Amino acid sequence: MARNPNDQLARARTLLQTGNAPGAQVLIDAVLARAPANPEANCLLGMVRLMAGEARAAEAPLQITLRSDPNNAMALDSLGLCYLMQRRFGEAEQALRKAAAHPRAPAVVVMRFGLSLLEQNKATDAVSVLQRAAALAPRDADCQMNLGRALHMAGDSDAARRAFESALAFAPGNADALFNRMNADAYFMEYDTDRAGGFEPLRYLKKGTIAVLGLITTKTGKVETVDELRRRIDEAAKFAPLEQLALSPQCGFASTIGGNMLTEEEQWKIGRA
């Protein structure tokens, strides 16, 4: 084992990058045994604890690093992540704002800053930050997904839909993230046209969550038959349990600001159906 602290910490960083936290821990502990206040060793220790899910325990070593180097971008990002994991969003915002201000801040750091804003319902600010993250990593599915969340919260449903579609295009398996990371009891999903795509993403629907299938169109005067609706629900049930599926119109009678080209009689016909 290398005895030079710099060599040991360089090796610890390499081990962390490959996911070998226990191996990194041995090297970090060796450095801290001789120099308990070593800023880099404490920063890496905080990261090791984060990887183990020990967010609260990670705070102390990261704070030691920041007392010595208040602008350490890695420590600020890691501390912000600590706070996010503990749902301490105001503190996360403070740390991640500084980390994201670094001229070479990567997209993931900027995205975390956006998330700290989003979790405080600061939708407009979150959109601006998450757009920056998406610009830094245009094909990153997580950036697009979180941008979609922010746009939806800000009331821009069309832009949100485009961001979600990009997220799924860049990482088709991201439907798993969409259904399992978002804290939702039900998803109201447009399914009355081919544009909406297939039911395959429903296989990621977590237990206890409802997918409300918008199979009844309100865009035209057409009224679906019971057999048509039953067939479509049977298709969806191939990917999610029937007890987790519900049926609704795809939207109201004004899916867009201009409304849908329906007469009052057609609206009543759909409503009675």
PDB file of C-alpha atoms in Angstrom:
ATOM      1  CA  MET A   1       0.000   0.000   0.000  1.00  0.00           C
ATOM      2  CA  ALA A   2       1.341   3.458  -0.889  1.00  0.00           C
ATOM      3  CA  ARG A   3       2.477   5.484   2.132  1.00  0.00           C
ATOM      4  CA  ASN A   4       2.347   8.920   0.497  1.00  0.00           C
ATOM      5  CA  PRO A   5      -1.003  10.568   1.430  1.00  0.00           C
ATOM      6  CA  ASN A   6      -1.413  12.075  -2.039  1.00  0.00           C
ATOM      7  CA  ASP A   7      -0.858   8.686  -3.660  1.00  0.00           C
ATOM      8  CA  GLN A   8      -3.268   7.035  -1.236  1.00  0.00           C
ATOM      9  CA  LEU A   9      -5.991   9.597  -1.929  1.00  0.00           C
ATOM     10  CA  ALA A  10      -5.463   9.355  -5.689  1.00  0.00           C
ATOM     11  CA  ARG A  11      -5.908   5.604  -5.398  1.00  0.00           C
ATOM     12  CA  ALA A  12      -8.984   6.094  -3.195  1.00  0.00           C
ATOM     13  CA  ARG A  13     -10.563   8.346  -5.848  1.00  0.00           C
ATOM     14  CA  THR A  14      -9.965   5.687  -8.489  1.00  0.00           C
ATOM     15  CA  LEU A  15     -11.540   3.009  -6.305  1.00  0.00           C
ATOM     16  CA  LEU A  16     -14.584   5.218  -5.654  1.00  0.00           C
ATOM     17  CA  GLN A  17     -15.033   5.774  -9.384  1.00  0.00           C
ATOM     18  CA  THR A  18     -15.175   2.008  -9.887  1.00  0.00           C
ATOM     19  CA  GLY A  19     -17.619   1.571  -6.993  1.00  0.00           C
ATOM     20  CA  ASN A  20     -15.134  -0.006  -4.603  1.00  0.00           C
ATOM     21  CA  ALA A  21     -16.085   2.034  -1.518  1.00  0.00           C
ATOM     22  CA  PRO A  22     -14.647  -0.436   1.042  1.00  0.00           C
ATOM     23  CA  GLY A  23     -11.237  -0.346  -0.641  1.00  0.00           C
ATOM     24  CA  ALA A  24     -11.341   3.452  -0.763  1.00  0.00           C
ATOM     25  CA  GLN A  25     -12.338   3.571   2.906  1.00  0.00           C
ATOM     26  CA  VAL A  26      -9.161   1.716   3.939  1.00  0.00           C
ATOM     27  CA  LEU A  27      -6.949   4.247   2.182  1.00  0.00           C
ATOM     28  CA  ILE A  28      -8.930   7.240   3.436  1.00  0.00           C
ATOM     29  CA  ASP A  29      -8.789   5.979   7.035  1.00  0.00           C
ATOM     30  CA  ALA A  30      -5.018   5.577   6.742  1.00  0.00           C
ATOM     31  CA  VAL A  31      -4.629   9.212   5.717  1.00  0.00           C
ATOM     32  CA  LEU A  32      -7.037  10.496   8.381  1.00  0.00           C
ATOM     33  CA  ALA A  33      -5.219   8.539  11.087  1.00  0.00           C
ATOM     34  CA  ARG A  34      -2.207  10.777  10.471  1.00  0.00           C
ATOM     35  CA  ALA A  35      -4.007  13.976   9.426  1.00  0.00           C
ATOM     36  CA  PRO A  36      -7.614  14.106  10.778  1.00  0.00           C
ATOM     37  CA  ALA A  37      -8.331  17.484   9.176  1.00  0.00           C
ATOM     38  CA  ASN A  38      -7.073  16.607   5.687  1.00  0.00           C
ATOM     39  CA  PRO A  39      -9.658  18.336   3.425  1.00  0.00           C
ATOM     40  CA  GLU A  40      -9.528  15.886   0.525  1.00  0.00           C
ATOM     41  CA  ALA A  41      -9.611  12.828   2.746  1.00  0.00           C
ATOM     42  CA  ASN A  42     -12.669  14.184   4.575  1.00  0.00           C
ATOM     43  CA  CYS A  43     -14.377  14.984   1.291  1.00  0.00           C
ATOM     44  CA  LEU A  44     -13.793  11.440   0.047  1.00  0.00           C
ATOM     45  CA  LEU A  45     -14.980  10.045   3.380  1.00  0.00           C
ATOM     46  CA  GLY A  46     -18.210  11.970   2.984  1.00  0.00           C
ATOM     47  CA  MET A  47     -18.639  10.508  -0.495  1.00  0.00           C
ATOM     48  CA  VAL A  48     -18.040   6.977   0.807  1.00  0.00           C
ATOM     49  CA  ARG A  49     -20.742   7.482   3.419  1.00  0.00           C
ATOM     50  CA  LEU A  50     -23.103   8.873   0.795  1.00  0.00           C
ATOM     51  CA  MET A  51     -22.562   5.782  -1.343  1.00  0.00           C
ATOM     52  CA  ALA A  52     -23.566   3.717   1.688  1.00  0.00           C
ATOM     53  CA  GLY A  53     -26.758   5.772   2.071  1.00  0.00           C
ATOM     54  CA  GLU A  54     -25.509   7.367   5.297  1.00  0.00           C
ATOM     55  CA  ALA A  55     -26.444  10.947   4.468  1.00  0.00           C
ATOM     56  CA  ARG A  56     -26.396  12.319   8.005  1.00  0.00           C
ATOM     57  CA  ALA A  57     -23.034  10.702   8.807  1.00  0.00           C
ATOM     58  CA  ALA A  58     -21.586  12.193   5.619  1.00  0.00           C
ATOM     59  CA  GLU A  59     -22.222  15.763   6.732  1.00  0.00           C
ATOM     60  CA  ALA A  60     -19.452  16.095   9.332  1.00  0.00           C
ATOM     61  CA  PRO A  61     -16.454  15.218   7.114  1.00  0.00           C
ATOM     62  CA  LEU A  62     -17.835  17.351   4.282  1.00  0.00           C
ATOM     63  CA  GLN A  63     -18.183  20.296   6.646  1.00  0.00           C
ATOM     64  CA  ILE A  64     -14.544  19.824   7.695  1.00  0.00           C
ATOM     65  CA  THR A  65     -13.538  20.095   4.045  1.00  0.00           C
ATOM     66  CA  LEU A  66     -15.618  23.228   3.508  1.00  0.00           C
ATOM     67  CA  ARG A  67     -14.205  24.970   6.567  1.00  0.00           C
ATOM     68  CA  SER A  68     -10.801  24.652   4.950  1.00  0.00           C
ATOM     69  CA  ASP A  69     -11.956  25.191   1.341  1.00  0.00           C
ATOM     70  CA  PRO A  70     -15.394  26.922   1.234  1.00  0.00           C
ATOM     71  CA  ASN A  71     -15.610  26.722  -2.558  1.00  0.00           C
ATOM     72  CA  ASN A  72     -14.716  23.050  -2.935  1.00  0.00           C
ATOM     73  CA  ALA A  73     -17.203  22.109  -5.668  1.00  0.00           C
ATOM     74  CA  MET A  74     -17.086  18.376  -4.940  1.00  0.00           C
ATOM     75  CA  ALA A  75     -17.757  18.880  -1.225  1.00  0.00           C
ATOM     76  CA  LEU A  76     -20.558  21.383  -1.919  1.00  0.00           C
ATOM     77  CA  ASP A  77     -22.219  19.005  -4.371  1.00  0.00           C
ATOM     78  CA  SER A  78     -21.898  16.074  -1.961  1.00  0.00           C
ATOM     79  CA  LEU A  79     -23.242  18.133   0.939  1.00  0.00           C
ATOM     80  CA  GLY A  80     -26.149  19.271  -1.214  1.00  0.00           C
ATOM     81  CA  LEU A  81     -26.876  15.643  -2.046  1.00  0.00           C
ATOM     82  CA  CYS A  82     -26.788  14.841   1.696  1.00  0.00           C
ATOM     83  CA  TYR A  83     -29.474  17.439   2.275  1.00  0.00           C
ATOM     84  CA  LEU A  84     -31.562  16.260  -0.696  1.00  0.00           C
ATOM     85  CA  MET A  85     -31.511  12.709   0.658  1.00  0.00           C
ATOM     86  CA  GLN A  86     -32.754  14.034   4.001  1.00  0.00           C
ATOM     87  CA  ARG A  87     -35.368  16.278   2.341  1.00  0.00           C
ATOM     88  CA  ARG A  88     -33.701  19.392   3.767  1.00  0.00           C
ATOM     89  CA  PHE A  89     -34.328  21.269   0.568  1.00  0.00           C
ATOM     90  CA  GLY A  90     -33.516  24.810   1.699  1.00  0.00           C
ATOM     91  CA  GLU A  91     -30.057  23.767   2.882  1.00  0.00           C
ATOM     92  CA  ALA A  92     -29.603  21.712  -0.279  1.00  0.00           C
ATOM     93  CA  GLU A  93     -30.379  24.791  -2.361  1.00  0.00           C
ATOM     94  CA  GLN A  94     -27.692  26.846  -0.586  1.00  0.00           C
ATOM     95  CA  ALA A  95     -24.974  24.237  -1.065  1.00  0.00           C
ATOM     96  CA  LEU A  96     -25.918  23.302  -4.618  1.00  0.00           C
ATOM     97  CA  ARG A  97     -26.276  26.919  -5.746  1.00  0.00           C
ATOM     98  CA  LYS A  98     -22.586  27.415  -4.956  1.00  0.00           C
ATOM     99  CA  ALA A  99     -21.609  24.095  -6.535  1.00  0.00           C
ATOM    100  CA  ALA A 100     -23.568  24.831  -9.721  1.00  0.00           C
ATOM    101  CA  ALA A 101     -21.969  28.294  -9.992  1.00  0.00           C
ATOM    102  CA  HIS A 102     -18.598  26.684 -10.659  1.00  0.00           C
ATOM    103  CA  PRO A 103     -17.647  27.420 -14.296  1.00  0.00           C
ATOM    104  CA  ARG A 104     -17.016  23.721 -14.973  1.00  0.00           C
ATOM    105  CA  ALA A 105     -19.970  22.373 -13.011  1.00  0.00           C
ATOM    106  CA  PRO A 106     -21.220  19.202 -14.768  1.00  0.00           C
ATOM    107  CA  ALA A 107     -24.831  18.671 -15.729  1.00  0.00           C
ATOM    108  CA  VAL A 108     -25.549  16.370 -12.776  1.00  0.00           C
ATOM    109  CA  VAL A 109     -24.572  19.098 -10.274  1.00  0.00           C
ATOM    110  CA  VAL A 110     -26.720  21.685 -12.056  1.00  0.00           C
ATOM    111  CA  MET A 111     -29.587  19.174 -12.175  1.00  0.00           C
ATOM    112  CA  ARG A 112     -29.387  18.588  -8.409  1.00  0.00           C
ATOM    113  CA  PHE A 113     -29.556  22.332  -7.859  1.00  0.00           C
ATOM    114  CA  GLY A 114     -32.688  22.408 -10.005  1.00  0.00           C
ATOM    115  CA  LEU A 115     -34.185  19.574  -7.978  1.00  0.00           C
ATOM    116  CA  SER A 116     -33.597  21.468  -4.736  1.00  0.00           C
ATOM    117  CA  LEU A 117     -35.676  24.313  -6.184  1.00  0.00           C
ATOM    118  CA  LEU A 118     -38.326  22.021  -7.613  1.00  0.00           C
ATOM    119  CA  GLU A 119     -38.877  20.318  -4.257  1.00  0.00           C
ATOM    120  CA  GLN A 120     -39.596  23.746  -2.749  1.00  0.00           C
ATOM    121  CA  ASN A 121     -42.198  24.474  -5.471  1.00  0.00           C
ATOM    122  CA  LYS A 122     -39.958  27.127  -7.036  1.00  0.00           C
ATOM    123  CA  ALA A 123     -41.037  25.946 -10.459  1.00  0.00           C
ATOM    124  CA  THR A 124     -40.002  28.949 -12.567  1.00  0.00           C
ATOM    125  CA  ASP A 125     -36.497  29.050 -11.119  1.00  0.00           C
ATOM    126  CA  ALA A 126     -36.231  25.260 -11.414  1.00  0.00           C
ATOM    127  CA  VAL A 127     -37.137  25.386 -15.114  1.00  0.00           C
ATOM    128  CA  SER A 128     -34.337  27.865 -15.811  1.00  0.00           C
ATOM    129  CA  VAL A 129     -31.741  25.789 -13.941  1.00  0.00           C
ATOM    130  CA  LEU A 130     -32.875  22.464 -15.407  1.00  0.00           C
ATOM    131  CA  GLN A 131     -32.839  23.913 -18.917  1.00  0.00           C
ATOM    132  CA  ARG A 132     -29.185  24.746 -18.284  1.00  0.00           C
ATOM    133  CA  ALA A 133     -28.564  21.161 -17.136  1.00  0.00           C
ATOM    134  CA  ALA A 134     -30.286  19.800 -20.245  1.00  0.00           C
ATOM    135  CA  ALA A 135     -28.179  22.093 -22.442  1.00  0.00           C
ATOM    136  CA  LEU A 136     -25.015  20.740 -20.817  1.00  0.00           C
ATOM    137  CA  ALA A 137     -26.147  17.145 -21.401  1.00  0.00           C
ATOM    138  CA  PRO A 138     -28.733  17.220 -24.233  1.00  0.00           C
ATOM    139  CA  ARG A 139     -29.184  13.434 -24.356  1.00  0.00           C
ATOM    140  CA  ASP A 140     -29.284  12.803 -20.624  1.00  0.00           C
ATOM    141  CA  ALA A 141     -32.620  11.175 -19.795  1.00  0.00           C
ATOM    142  CA  ASP A 142     -32.615  12.245 -16.131  1.00  0.00           C
ATOM    143  CA  CYS A 143     -32.065  15.898 -17.063  1.00  0.00           C
ATOM    144  CA  GLN A 144     -34.964  15.731 -19.512  1.00  0.00           C
ATOM    145  CA  MET A 145     -37.239  13.934 -17.052  1.00  0.00           C
ATOM    146  CA  ASN A 146     -36.663  16.465 -14.278  1.00  0.00           C
ATOM    147  CA  LEU A 147     -37.034  19.342 -16.721  1.00  0.00           C
ATOM    148  CA  GLY A 148     -40.385  17.837 -17.668  1.00  0.00           C
ATOM    149  CA  ARG A 149     -41.423  17.775 -14.010  1.00  0.00           C
ATOM    150  CA  ALA A 150     -40.491  21.435 -13.600  1.00  0.00           C
ATOM    151  CA  LEU A 151     -42.263  22.502 -16.791  1.00  0.00           C
ATOM    152  CA  HIS A 152     -45.379  20.613 -15.742  1.00  0.00           C
ATOM    153  CA  MET A 153     -45.333  22.304 -12.333  1.00  0.00           C
ATOM    154  CA  ALA A 154     -44.856  25.675 -14.047  1.00  0.00           C
ATOM    155  CA  GLY A 155     -47.962  25.035 -16.150  1.00  0.00           C
ATOM    156  CA  ASP A 156     -46.310  24.462 -19.542  1.00  0.00           C
ATOM    157  CA  SER A 157     -47.820  21.064 -20.296  1.00  0.00           C
ATOM    158  CA  ASP A 158     -46.809  20.981 -23.976  1.00  0.00           C
ATOM    159  CA  ALA A 159     -43.134  21.626 -23.220  1.00  0.00           C
ATOM    160  CA  ALA A 160     -43.323  19.156 -20.326  1.00  0.00           C
ATOM    161  CA  ARG A 161     -44.661  16.466 -22.645  1.00  0.00           C
ATOM    162  CA  ARG A 162     -41.814  17.071 -25.090  1.00  0.00           C
ATOM    163  CA  ALA A 163     -39.249  16.776 -22.284  1.00  0.00           C
ATOM    164  CA  PHE A 164     -40.798  13.526 -21.023  1.00  0.00           C
ATOM    165  CA  GLU A 165     -40.869  12.142 -24.574  1.00  0.00           C
ATOM    166  CA  SER A 166     -37.166  13.012 -24.921  1.00  0.00           C
ATOM    167  CA  ALA A 167     -36.392  11.292 -21.624  1.00  0.00           C
ATOM    168  CA  LEU A 168     -38.054   8.096 -22.783  1.00  0.00           C
ATOM    169  CA  ALA A 169     -36.437   8.309 -26.221  1.00  0.00           C
ATOM    170  CA  PHE A 170     -32.950   8.683 -24.771  1.00  0.00           C
ATOM    171  CA  ALA A 171     -33.492   5.900 -22.226  1.00  0.00           C
ATOM    172  CA  PRO A 172     -36.542   3.731 -22.944  1.00  0.00           C
ATOM    173  CA  GLY A 173     -36.120   2.107 -19.544  1.00  0.00           C
ATOM    174  CA  ASN A 174     -36.601   5.530 -17.974  1.00  0.00           C
ATOM    175  CA  ALA A 175     -40.289   4.754 -17.708  1.00  0.00           C
ATOM    176  CA  ASP A 176     -39.142   2.918 -14.596  1.00  0.00           C
ATOM    177  CA  ALA A 177     -37.790   6.189 -13.192  1.00  0.00           C
ATOM    178  CA  LEU A 178     -40.873   8.127 -14.264  1.00  0.00           C
ATOM    179  CA  PHE A 179     -43.250   5.775 -12.464  1.00  0.00           C
ATOM    180  CA  ASN A 180     -41.113   5.016  -9.423  1.00  0.00           C
ATOM    181  CA  ARG A 181     -39.278   8.232  -8.549  1.00  0.00           C
ATOM    182  CA  MET A 182     -42.237  10.572  -8.761  1.00  0.00           C
ATOM    183  CA  ASN A 183     -44.351  10.743  -5.618  1.00  0.00           C
ATOM    184  CA  ALA A 184     -47.772  10.243  -7.202  1.00  0.00           C
ATOM    185  CA  ASP A 185     -50.848   8.205  -6.304  1.00  0.00           C
ATOM    186  CA  ALA A 186     -52.184   8.130  -9.852  1.00  0.00           C
ATOM    187  CA  TYR A 187     -51.107   8.961 -13.394  1.00  0.00           C
ATOM    188  CA  PHE A 188     -53.701  10.401 -15.792  1.00  0.00           C
ATOM    189  CA  MET A 189     -52.510   9.326 -19.219  1.00  0.00           C
ATOM    190  CA  GLU A 190     -53.712  10.301 -22.669  1.00  0.00           C
ATOM    191  CA  TYR A 191     -54.308   7.142 -24.710  1.00  0.00           C
ATOM    192  CA  ASP A 192     -56.962   8.032 -27.279  1.00  0.00           C
ATOM    193  CA  THR A 193     -54.657   8.388 -30.301  1.00  0.00           C
ATOM    194  CA  ASP A 194     -51.646   6.643 -31.804  1.00  0.00           C
ATOM    195  CA  ARG A 195     -49.509   9.634 -30.773  1.00  0.00           C
ATOM    196  CA  ALA A 196     -49.751   8.496 -27.140  1.00  0.00           C
ATOM    197  CA  GLY A 197     -47.800   5.313 -27.904  1.00  0.00           C
ATOM    198  CA  GLY A 198     -48.299   1.835 -26.520  1.00  0.00           C
ATOM    199  CA  PHE A 199     -49.040   0.460 -23.058  1.00  0.00           C
ATOM    200  CA  GLU A 200     -45.595  -1.120 -22.599  1.00  0.00           C
ATOM    201  CA  PRO A 201     -44.353   1.490 -20.054  1.00  0.00           C
ATOM    202  CA  LEU A 202     -47.158   0.417 -17.703  1.00  0.00           C
ATOM    203  CA  ARG A 203     -45.081  -2.616 -16.753  1.00  0.00           C
ATOM    204  CA  TYR A 204     -43.082  -0.249 -14.518  1.00  0.00           C
ATOM    205  CA  LEU A 205     -46.166   0.901 -12.594  1.00  0.00           C
ATOM    206  CA  LYS A 206     -45.412   0.366  -8.929  1.00  0.00           C
ATOM    207  CA  LYS A 207     -47.785  -1.458  -6.597  1.00  0.00           C
ATOM    208  CA  GLY A 208     -50.500   0.736  -5.124  1.00  0.00           C
ATOM    209  CA  THR A 209     -50.347   3.308  -7.939  1.00  0.00           C
ATOM    210  CA  ILE A 210     -53.215   3.789 -10.393  1.00  0.00           C
ATOM    211  CA  ALA A 211     -52.871   4.405 -14.116  1.00  0.00           C
ATOM    212  CA  VAL A 212     -55.951   6.262 -15.330  1.00  0.00           C
ATOM    213  CA  LEU A 213     -56.213   5.454 -19.023  1.00  0.00           C
ATOM    214  CA  GLY A 214     -57.562   8.327 -21.106  1.00  0.00           C
ATOM    215  CA  LEU A 215     -59.119   6.062 -23.719  1.00  0.00           C
ATOM    216  CA  ILE A 216     -62.241   8.142 -24.293  1.00  0.00           C
ATOM    217  CA  THR A 217     -61.525  10.917 -26.757  1.00  0.00           C
ATOM    218  CA  THR A 218     -62.821  14.445 -26.331  1.00  0.00           C
ATOM    219  CA  LYS A 219     -61.111  15.700 -29.471  1.00  0.00           C
ATOM    220  CA  THR A 220     -63.800  14.568 -31.913  1.00  0.00           C
ATOM    221  CA  GLY A 221     -67.468  13.654 -31.779  1.00  0.00           C
ATOM    222  CA  LYS A 222     -66.665   9.947 -32.003  1.00  0.00           C
ATOM    223  CA  VAL A 223     -67.984   7.780 -29.174  1.00  0.00           C
ATOM    224  CA  GLU A 224     -66.036   4.584 -28.470  1.00  0.00           C
ATOM    225  CA  THR A 225     -68.024   1.382 -28.149  1.00  0.00           C
ATOM    226  CA  VAL A 226     -67.905  -0.724 -25.009  1.00  0.00           C
ATOM    227  CA  ASP A 227     -66.174  -3.480 -26.976  1.00  0.00           C
ATOM    228  CA  GLU A 228     -63.477  -1.054 -28.199  1.00  0.00           C
ATOM    229  CA  LEU A 229     -62.805   0.148 -24.674  1.00  0.00           C
ATOM    230  CA  ARG A 230     -62.784  -3.397 -23.282  1.00  0.00           C
ATOM    231  CA  ARG A 231     -60.279  -4.476 -25.938  1.00  0.00           C
ATOM    232  CA  ARG A 232     -57.978  -1.549 -25.155  1.00  0.00           C
ATOM    233  CA  ILE A 233     -58.156  -2.193 -21.409  1.00  0.00           C
ATOM    234  CA  ASP A 234     -57.337  -5.855 -22.026  1.00  0.00           C
ATOM    235  CA  GLU A 235     -54.239  -4.724 -23.961  1.00  0.00           C
ATOM    236  CA  ALA A 236     -53.165  -2.494 -21.077  1.00  0.00           C
ATOM    237  CA  ALA A 237     -53.744  -5.317 -18.582  1.00  0.00           C
ATOM    238  CA  LYS A 238     -50.973  -7.296 -20.273  1.00  0.00           C
ATOM    239  CA  PHE A 239     -48.528  -4.842 -18.706  1.00  0.00           C
ATOM    240  CA  ALA A 240     -50.149  -3.848 -15.391  1.00  0.00           C
ATOM    241  CA  PRO A 241     -52.649  -5.518 -13.019  1.00  0.00           C
ATOM    242  CA  LEU A 242     -56.258  -4.778 -13.927  1.00  0.00           C
ATOM    243  CA  GLU A 243     -56.972  -3.549 -10.380  1.00  0.00           C
ATOM    244  CA  GLN A 244     -54.405  -0.767 -10.917  1.00  0.00           C
ATOM    245  CA  LEU A 245     -56.124   0.521 -14.070  1.00  0.00           C
ATOM    246  CA  ALA A 246     -58.941   3.041 -14.342  1.00  0.00           C
ATOM    247  CA  LEU A 247     -60.805   4.624 -17.256  1.00  0.00           C
ATOM    248  CA  SER A 248     -61.439   8.276 -18.063  1.00  0.00           C
ATOM    249  CA  PRO A 249     -61.707  10.758 -20.931  1.00  0.00           C
ATOM    250  CA  GLN A 250     -58.288  11.805 -22.243  1.00  0.00           C
ATOM    251  CA  CYS A 251     -58.953  15.416 -21.171  1.00  0.00           C
ATOM    252  CA  GLY A 252     -61.746  17.960 -20.964  1.00  0.00           C
ATOM    253  CA  PHE A 253     -63.408  19.436 -24.031  1.00  0.00           C
ATOM    254  CA  ALA A 254     -60.671  22.063 -24.344  1.00  0.00           C
ATOM    255  CA  SER A 255     -57.445  20.070 -24.617  1.00  0.00           C
ATOM    256  CA  THR A 256     -55.723  23.199 -25.940  1.00  0.00           C
ATOM    257  CA  ILE A 257     -56.279  26.922 -25.466  1.00  0.00           C
ATOM    258  CA  GLY A 258     -58.288  26.971 -28.678  1.00  0.00           C
ATOM    259  CA  GLY A 259     -60.580  24.180 -27.549  1.00  0.00           C
ATOM    260  CA  ASN A 260     -61.686  21.164 -29.580  1.00  0.00           C
ATOM    261  CA  MET A 261     -63.963  21.387 -32.593  1.00  0.00           C
ATOM    262  CA  LEU A 262     -67.010  19.829 -30.944  1.00  0.00           C
ATOM    263  CA  THR A 263     -70.591  20.981 -30.991  1.00  0.00           C
ATOM    264  CA  GLU A 264     -72.524  21.224 -27.742  1.00  0.00           C
ATOM    265  CA  GLU A 265     -74.604  18.246 -28.868  1.00  0.00           C
ATOM    266  CA  GLU A 266     -71.457  16.144 -29.403  1.00  0.00           C
ATOM    267  CA  GLN A 267     -70.168  17.108 -25.966  1.00  0.00           C
ATOM    268  CA  TRP A 268     -73.431  15.982 -24.349  1.00  0.00           C
ATOM    269  CA  LYS A 269     -73.304  12.736 -26.357  1.00  0.00           C
ATOM    270  CA  ILE A 270     -69.817  11.940 -25.062  1.00  0.00           C
ATOM    271  CA  GLY A 271     -70.802  12.958 -21.528  1.00  0.00           C
ATOM    272  CA  ARG A 272     -73.844  10.668 -21.524  1.00  0.00           C
ATOM    273  CA  ALA A 273     -71.828   7.772 -22.949  1.00  0.00           C
TER     274      ALA A 273
END
